[in-house]
Amino acid sequence: MDNLLGGYKENIPNGIEFRTADCRDVQDYADLLDGVGVVYHCAAAPYEGLSVFSPYLVHEHTCGSTIAVLSGALAAGVKRFVYCSSMARYGAGVFRANGGGRRPDAPSSAP
């Protein structure tokens, strides 16, 4: 399920059941939660830096969607909920490795 705010239906692999819906509208997908044991919630506004230009949109697509999906999951009796924060939280570019060193986004394998 996705509202396709930052993606395209063409990117979904063949054989995957998909529904266009917004996480904030539980009524649009409540039936998908029936009989489910675990929900993986990975929804967020997909653009890094968007919070500077549109903080309301980012808030709605992170906090608002999380609250709605949690509420729907609770109402359906889902026992486990896994929240995956947006990678945009970490920014782009070089990341810190353990020990404070720097490493590139796409490290190469050692010979």
Short mmCIF file of C-alpha atoms in Angstrom, two decimals:
data_model
loop_
_atom_site.label_atom_id
_atom_site.label_comp_id
_atom_site.label_asym_id
_atom_site.label_seq_id
_atom_site.Cartn_x
_atom_site.Cartn_y
_atom_site.Cartn_z
CA MET A 1 0.00 0.00 0.00
CA ASP A 2 1.28 3.44 -0.88
CA ASN A 3 -0.15 6.82 -1.86
CA LEU A 4 2.57 7.16 -4.53
CA LEU A 5 3.57 10.61 -3.28
CA GLY A 6 7.17 9.89 -4.24
CA GLY A 7 6.98 6.76 -6.34
CA TYR A 8 5.48 5.11 -9.37
CA LYS A 9 3.26 2.07 -9.68
CA GLU A 10 5.59 0.84 -12.44
CA ASN A 11 8.29 0.28 -9.78
CA ILE A 12 6.24 -2.41 -8.03
CA PRO A 13 7.42 -5.92 -8.95
CA ASN A 14 5.03 -8.23 -10.77
CA GLY A 15 3.05 -10.53 -8.50
CA ILE A 16 2.84 -8.07 -5.61
CA GLU A 17 -0.63 -7.24 -4.33
CA PHE A 18 -0.79 -3.44 -4.26
CA ARG A 19 -3.37 -0.87 -3.25
CA THR A 20 -3.13 2.87 -3.78
CA ALA A 21 -4.15 4.37 -0.44
CA ASP A 22 -3.00 6.98 2.03
CA CYS A 23 -1.87 5.69 5.44
CA ARG A 24 -3.78 8.51 7.10
CA ASP A 25 -7.13 7.16 5.80
CA VAL A 26 -7.62 3.94 7.78
CA GLN A 27 -11.03 3.27 6.20
CA ASP A 28 -9.29 2.87 2.81
CA TYR A 29 -7.24 -0.11 4.01
CA ALA A 30 -8.80 -1.43 7.24
CA ASP A 31 -9.71 -4.67 5.46
CA LEU A 32 -6.00 -5.29 4.78
CA LEU A 33 -5.35 -5.43 8.53
CA ASP A 34 -7.86 -8.22 9.26
CA GLY A 35 -6.05 -11.36 10.39
CA VAL A 36 -2.61 -9.74 10.19
CA GLY A 37 -0.05 -10.63 12.86
CA VAL A 38 2.52 -7.92 12.18
CA VAL A 39 2.50 -4.53 10.45
CA TYR A 40 5.69 -2.99 9.05
CA HIS A 41 5.16 0.76 8.81
CA CYS A 42 7.71 2.40 6.52
CA ALA A 43 5.76 5.40 5.26
CA ALA A 44 7.17 8.92 5.26
CA ALA A 45 7.51 11.91 2.97
CA PRO A 46 10.22 10.72 0.58
CA TYR A 47 12.21 13.87 -0.07
CA GLU A 48 15.22 14.91 1.98
CA GLY A 49 15.07 18.55 2.99
CA LEU A 50 11.32 18.81 2.35
CA SER A 51 10.71 19.69 6.00
CA VAL A 52 12.32 23.08 5.40
CA PHE A 53 9.84 23.97 2.67
CA SER A 54 6.76 22.04 3.74
CA PRO A 55 6.91 21.07 7.43
CA TYR A 56 3.16 20.40 7.60
CA LEU A 57 3.32 17.84 4.78
CA VAL A 58 6.27 16.07 6.39
CA HIS A 59 4.57 16.06 9.79
CA GLU A 60 1.35 14.62 8.34
CA HIS A 61 3.17 11.91 6.40
CA THR A 62 5.33 10.84 9.33
CA CYS A 63 3.42 11.49 12.56
CA GLY A 64 -0.09 11.53 11.13
CA SER A 65 0.35 8.35 9.15
CA THR A 66 2.01 6.55 12.07
CA ILE A 67 -0.84 7.43 14.41
CA ALA A 68 -3.43 6.31 11.85
CA VAL A 69 -1.71 2.99 11.05
CA LEU A 70 -1.18 2.27 14.76
CA SER A 71 -4.85 3.01 15.45
CA GLY A 72 -5.96 0.76 12.61
CA ALA A 73 -3.63 -2.02 13.72
CA LEU A 74 -4.90 -1.82 17.30
CA ALA A 75 -8.52 -1.88 16.15
CA ALA A 76 -7.78 -4.98 14.03
CA GLY A 77 -6.03 -6.77 16.90
CA VAL A 78 -2.57 -6.77 15.29
CA LYS A 79 -0.07 -8.06 17.86
CA ARG A 80 3.19 -6.61 16.50
CA PHE A 81 4.01 -3.24 14.94
CA VAL A 82 7.40 -2.45 13.43
CA TYR A 83 8.12 1.23 12.78
CA CYS A 84 10.83 2.02 10.23
CA SER A 85 11.97 5.62 10.44
CA SER A 86 12.75 7.53 7.27
CA MET A 87 16.35 7.35 6.04
CA ALA A 88 16.00 11.06 5.27
CA ARG A 89 16.59 11.59 8.99
CA TYR A 90 20.24 10.75 8.41
CA GLY A 91 20.77 13.08 5.47
CA ALA A 92 22.81 12.45 2.35
CA GLY A 93 26.52 12.18 1.78
CA VAL A 94 29.18 10.70 3.99
CA PHE A 95 28.03 8.86 7.11
CA ARG A 96 29.87 8.27 10.37
CA ALA A 97 31.14 4.74 10.91
CA ASN A 98 31.62 3.12 14.31
CA GLY A 99 34.54 4.77 16.04
CA GLY A 100 33.85 8.21 14.56
CA GLY A 101 35.52 7.61 11.20
CA ARG A 102 33.92 8.53 7.91
CA ARG A 103 32.78 6.15 5.23
CA PRO A 104 31.33 6.75 1.75
CA ASP A 105 27.71 6.07 0.81
CA ALA A 106 28.73 3.12 -1.35
CA PRO A 107 31.90 1.60 0.11
CA SER A 108 33.89 -0.73 -2.10
CA SER A 109 34.91 -4.21 -0.97
CA ALA A 110 38.42 -4.69 0.36
CA PRO A 111 40.70 -6.74 -1.92
#
